[in-house]
Amino acid sequence: MAEELVFYTNPMSRGRIVRWMLEEVGQPYRTQVLDYAESMKSPAYLAINPMGKVPALTHGVTVITEGAAICAYLADAFPQAGLAPPPADPERGPYYRWLFFAAGPLESALTNRRLGVEVSPEQQRMAGYGSYAQVMDALEQTLDGREYLAGGRFSAADLYLGANLDYAMNFGAVEKRPAFEAYVARLRKRPAYVRASEIDNGLVAAQQPA
């Protein structure tokens, strides 16, 4: 029997990104929905992720946490899904670059912006992302006129970066530049994205009081 994939999440969390990735991979998986107040802080779950946060994934005895790491792991564990360039492919470099750009500079810049944290010019060398403006300009330059981030085809890097960009634009943390909107609109048409959104939206609706 193949090793079971177990997905730990909450539909109102970054777990939505991993749900989308799992739907792209197309392998059977079991979902464990956790709540923020109790089950996410339970001893059983803290043994999986001591941070007490979601998402997390177990694949047999392997435990993976952190959204970008889970996406990278799934892309390599199931290469038949075509979600990462092969290891010897020169496009592996851009793939890693933009996947971890999204997990590092982009997410840090967006978090600070939503928290109202301003990095002064004197602090920009200390901050890993420099400044919010630098991150946005670099991203716009990359996406303008480009369909996907690596090798001209959709990959886990597009999924992770696109999901974060989509979320940030929806909540006003990122201005809706044409290159950003065109990129996100293209990703939203993917059948796996639609399926994942329907699943998580259904879970959110089920949690609402009658």
Short mmCIF file of C-alpha atoms in Angstrom, two decimals:
data_model
loop_
_atom_site.label_atom_id
_atom_site.label_comp_id
_atom_site.label_asym_id
_atom_site.label_seq_id
_atom_site.Cartn_x
_atom_site.Cartn_y
_atom_site.Cartn_z
CA MET A 1 0.00 0.00 0.00
CA ALA A 2 1.25 3.47 -0.85
CA GLU A 3 2.20 5.70 2.08
CA GLU A 4 -0.78 7.77 3.17
CA LEU A 5 -0.86 11.53 2.74
CA VAL A 6 -2.48 13.26 5.71
CA PHE A 7 -3.12 16.99 5.42
CA TYR A 8 -3.53 19.08 8.59
CA THR A 9 -5.25 22.37 7.95
CA ASN A 10 -7.91 24.94 8.68
CA PRO A 11 -9.89 26.39 5.76
CA MET A 12 -9.15 29.91 7.01
CA SER A 13 -5.38 29.57 6.89
CA ARG A 14 -2.40 29.21 4.57
CA GLY A 15 -3.48 25.61 4.35
CA ARG A 16 -5.54 26.68 1.35
CA ILE A 17 -2.29 26.90 -0.63
CA VAL A 18 -1.39 23.31 0.21
CA ARG A 19 -4.94 22.15 -0.58
CA TRP A 20 -4.49 23.59 -4.05
CA MET A 21 -1.12 21.84 -4.38
CA LEU A 22 -2.61 18.51 -3.32
CA GLU A 23 -5.36 18.89 -5.90
CA GLU A 24 -2.74 19.60 -8.56
CA VAL A 25 -0.77 16.50 -7.53
CA GLY A 26 -3.88 14.36 -7.90
CA GLN A 27 -3.00 11.73 -5.28
CA PRO A 28 -5.46 10.54 -2.59
CA TYR A 29 -5.07 12.35 0.72
CA ARG A 30 -6.89 12.53 4.04
CA THR A 31 -7.73 15.88 5.62
CA GLN A 32 -7.58 16.65 9.32
CA VAL A 33 -9.27 19.99 10.04
CA LEU A 34 -7.94 21.61 13.20
CA ASP A 35 -9.29 24.55 15.17
CA TYR A 36 -7.11 27.36 16.45
CA ALA A 37 -8.25 27.21 20.07
CA GLU A 38 -7.79 23.55 20.96
CA SER A 39 -6.77 20.85 18.47
CA MET A 40 -4.01 22.94 16.90
CA LYS A 41 -2.40 23.22 20.35
CA SER A 42 -3.05 19.63 21.43
CA PRO A 43 -0.11 17.39 22.41
CA ALA A 44 -0.90 15.08 19.49
CA TYR A 45 -0.58 17.87 16.94
CA LEU A 46 2.36 19.58 18.66
CA ALA A 47 4.23 16.31 18.17
CA ILE A 48 3.78 16.89 14.42
CA ASN A 49 4.38 20.64 14.40
CA PRO A 50 5.76 22.15 17.62
CA MET A 51 4.79 25.59 16.29
CA GLY A 52 1.13 24.64 16.70
CA LYS A 53 0.28 26.04 13.29
CA VAL A 54 -1.08 24.75 10.00
CA PRO A 55 -0.53 23.59 7.35
CA ALA A 56 1.37 20.38 7.93
CA LEU A 57 1.59 17.19 5.94
CA THR A 58 2.58 13.66 6.79
CA HIS A 59 3.54 11.19 4.06
CA GLY A 60 3.98 7.86 5.77
CA VAL A 61 6.55 8.57 8.47
CA THR A 62 7.75 11.81 6.85
CA VAL A 63 6.56 15.08 8.40
CA ILE A 64 6.66 18.34 6.42
CA THR A 65 5.65 21.77 7.70
CA GLU A 66 5.83 25.25 6.11
CA GLY A 67 3.78 25.89 2.99
CA ALA A 68 6.64 26.36 0.54
CA ALA A 69 8.42 23.27 1.84
CA ILE A 70 5.26 21.19 1.49
CA CYS A 71 4.78 22.39 -2.09
CA ALA A 72 8.40 21.62 -2.98
CA TYR A 73 8.18 18.20 -1.31
CA LEU A 74 5.00 17.21 -3.15
CA ALA A 75 6.38 18.35 -6.50
CA ASP A 76 9.42 16.09 -6.03
CA ALA A 77 7.54 13.19 -4.42
CA PHE A 78 5.13 13.00 -7.35
CA PRO A 79 7.12 14.04 -10.42
CA GLN A 80 4.47 12.62 -12.74
CA ALA A 81 2.34 15.69 -11.92
CA GLY A 82 4.93 17.89 -13.68
CA LEU A 83 4.95 20.56 -11.00
CA ALA A 84 8.73 21.11 -10.92
CA PRO A 85 11.45 21.10 -13.57
CA PRO A 86 13.61 17.94 -13.42
CA PRO A 87 16.71 18.29 -11.20
CA ALA A 88 19.09 18.54 -14.18
CA ASP A 89 16.94 21.07 -16.03
CA PRO A 90 18.42 24.62 -16.12
CA GLU A 91 14.93 25.90 -15.23
CA ARG A 92 15.35 24.33 -11.80
CA GLY A 93 17.23 27.49 -10.83
CA PRO A 94 14.40 29.95 -11.61
CA TYR A 95 11.94 27.51 -10.05
CA TYR A 96 13.80 27.52 -6.72
CA ARG A 97 14.47 31.24 -6.98
CA TRP A 98 10.85 32.30 -7.24
CA LEU A 99 9.44 29.67 -4.92
CA PHE A 100 11.68 30.91 -2.12
CA PHE A 101 11.37 34.55 -3.15
CA ALA A 102 7.68 34.10 -2.38
CA ALA A 103 8.38 32.37 0.94
CA GLY A 104 11.03 34.91 1.96
CA PRO A 105 11.08 38.49 0.62
CA LEU A 106 7.47 38.56 -0.61
CA GLU A 107 5.86 37.13 2.51
CA SER A 108 8.05 39.22 4.84
CA ALA A 109 7.28 42.42 2.94
CA LEU A 110 3.55 41.69 2.93
CA THR A 111 3.45 40.79 6.62
CA ASN A 112 5.23 43.98 7.63
CA ARG A 113 2.98 46.06 5.41
CA ARG A 114 -0.17 44.59 6.96
CA LEU A 115 1.28 45.17 10.44
CA GLY A 116 2.15 48.76 9.60
CA VAL A 117 5.90 48.16 9.99
CA GLU A 118 7.96 50.55 7.90
CA VAL A 119 11.58 49.70 7.14
CA SER A 120 13.67 52.86 7.05
CA PRO A 121 16.32 53.37 4.36
CA GLU A 122 18.98 52.79 7.02
CA GLN A 123 17.40 49.43 7.95
CA GLN A 124 16.94 48.08 4.43
CA ARG A 125 20.33 46.36 4.32
CA MET A 126 19.38 44.54 7.51
CA ALA A 127 15.95 43.48 6.25
CA GLY A 128 16.16 40.41 4.05
CA TYR A 129 13.75 41.88 1.52
CA GLY A 130 15.11 45.43 1.40
CA SER A 131 11.89 47.39 1.02
CA TYR A 132 8.31 46.71 0.02
CA ALA A 133 8.75 48.80 -3.13
CA GLN A 134 11.82 46.82 -4.20
CA VAL A 135 9.95 43.53 -3.79
CA MET A 136 6.93 44.72 -5.76
CA ASP A 137 9.01 46.21 -8.55
CA ALA A 138 11.13 43.07 -8.89
CA LEU A 139 8.00 40.94 -9.02
CA GLU A 140 6.31 43.16 -11.58
CA GLN A 141 9.41 43.14 -13.79
CA THR A 142 9.46 39.34 -13.65
CA LEU A 143 5.76 38.78 -14.32
CA ASP A 144 5.27 41.42 -17.00
CA GLY A 145 4.93 39.57 -20.29
CA ARG A 146 5.71 36.18 -18.77
CA GLU A 147 3.13 33.42 -18.50
CA TYR A 148 4.87 31.33 -15.84
CA LEU A 149 7.98 31.58 -13.68
CA ALA A 150 10.05 28.61 -14.87
CA GLY A 151 10.35 26.98 -18.26
CA GLY A 152 7.19 28.42 -19.72
CA ARG A 153 4.95 26.05 -17.78
CA PHE A 154 3.01 26.06 -14.51
CA SER A 155 4.93 24.83 -11.46
CA ALA A 156 4.76 24.77 -7.67
CA ALA A 157 6.58 28.12 -7.73
CA ASP A 158 3.66 29.69 -9.60
CA LEU A 159 1.19 28.09 -7.22
CA TYR A 160 2.88 29.35 -4.07
CA LEU A 161 3.74 32.81 -5.34
CA GLY A 162 0.40 33.25 -7.09
CA ALA A 163 -1.62 32.21 -4.05
CA ASN A 164 0.19 34.72 -1.83
CA LEU A 165 -0.15 37.48 -4.40
CA ASP A 166 -3.85 36.75 -4.91
CA TYR A 167 -4.52 36.86 -1.16
CA ALA A 168 -2.56 40.07 -0.72
CA MET A 169 -4.40 41.86 -3.54
CA ASN A 170 -7.77 40.75 -2.16
CA PHE A 171 -6.97 42.33 1.20
CA GLY A 172 -5.37 45.49 -0.16
CA ALA A 173 -1.82 44.66 0.92
CA VAL A 174 -0.68 44.84 -2.72
CA GLU A 175 -1.82 47.31 -5.34
CA LYS A 176 -3.47 45.66 -8.35
CA ARG A 177 -0.85 46.20 -11.03
CA PRO A 178 -1.85 44.87 -14.49
CA ALA A 179 0.94 42.27 -14.54
CA PHE A 180 -0.19 40.94 -11.15
CA GLU A 181 -3.86 40.78 -12.09
CA ALA A 182 -3.21 39.01 -15.39
CA TYR A 183 -0.99 36.43 -13.71
CA VAL A 184 -3.43 35.66 -10.89
CA ALA A 185 -6.42 35.51 -13.26
CA ARG A 186 -4.61 32.88 -15.31
CA LEU A 187 -3.89 30.75 -12.24
CA ARG A 188 -7.45 30.99 -10.95
CA LYS A 189 -8.69 29.19 -14.08
CA ARG A 190 -6.85 26.00 -13.24
CA PRO A 191 -9.27 23.14 -12.45
CA ALA A 192 -7.28 22.15 -9.35
CA TYR A 193 -7.55 25.70 -8.00
CA VAL A 194 -11.31 25.65 -8.55
CA ARG A 195 -11.68 22.26 -6.82
CA ALA A 196 -9.52 23.30 -3.87
CA SER A 197 -11.45 26.56 -3.41
CA GLU A 198 -14.77 24.74 -3.48
CA ILE A 199 -13.59 22.27 -0.83
CA ASP A 200 -12.26 24.92 1.54
CA ASN A 201 -15.17 27.31 0.98
CA GLY A 202 -17.50 24.44 1.83
CA LEU A 203 -15.60 23.80 5.06
CA VAL A 204 -15.81 27.49 5.98
CA ALA A 205 -19.56 27.50 5.34
CA ALA A 206 -20.00 24.38 7.49
CA GLN A 207 -18.26 26.12 10.40
CA GLN A 208 -20.59 29.10 10.34
CA PRO A 209 -23.45 29.09 12.88
CA ALA A 210 -26.85 28.24 11.41
#
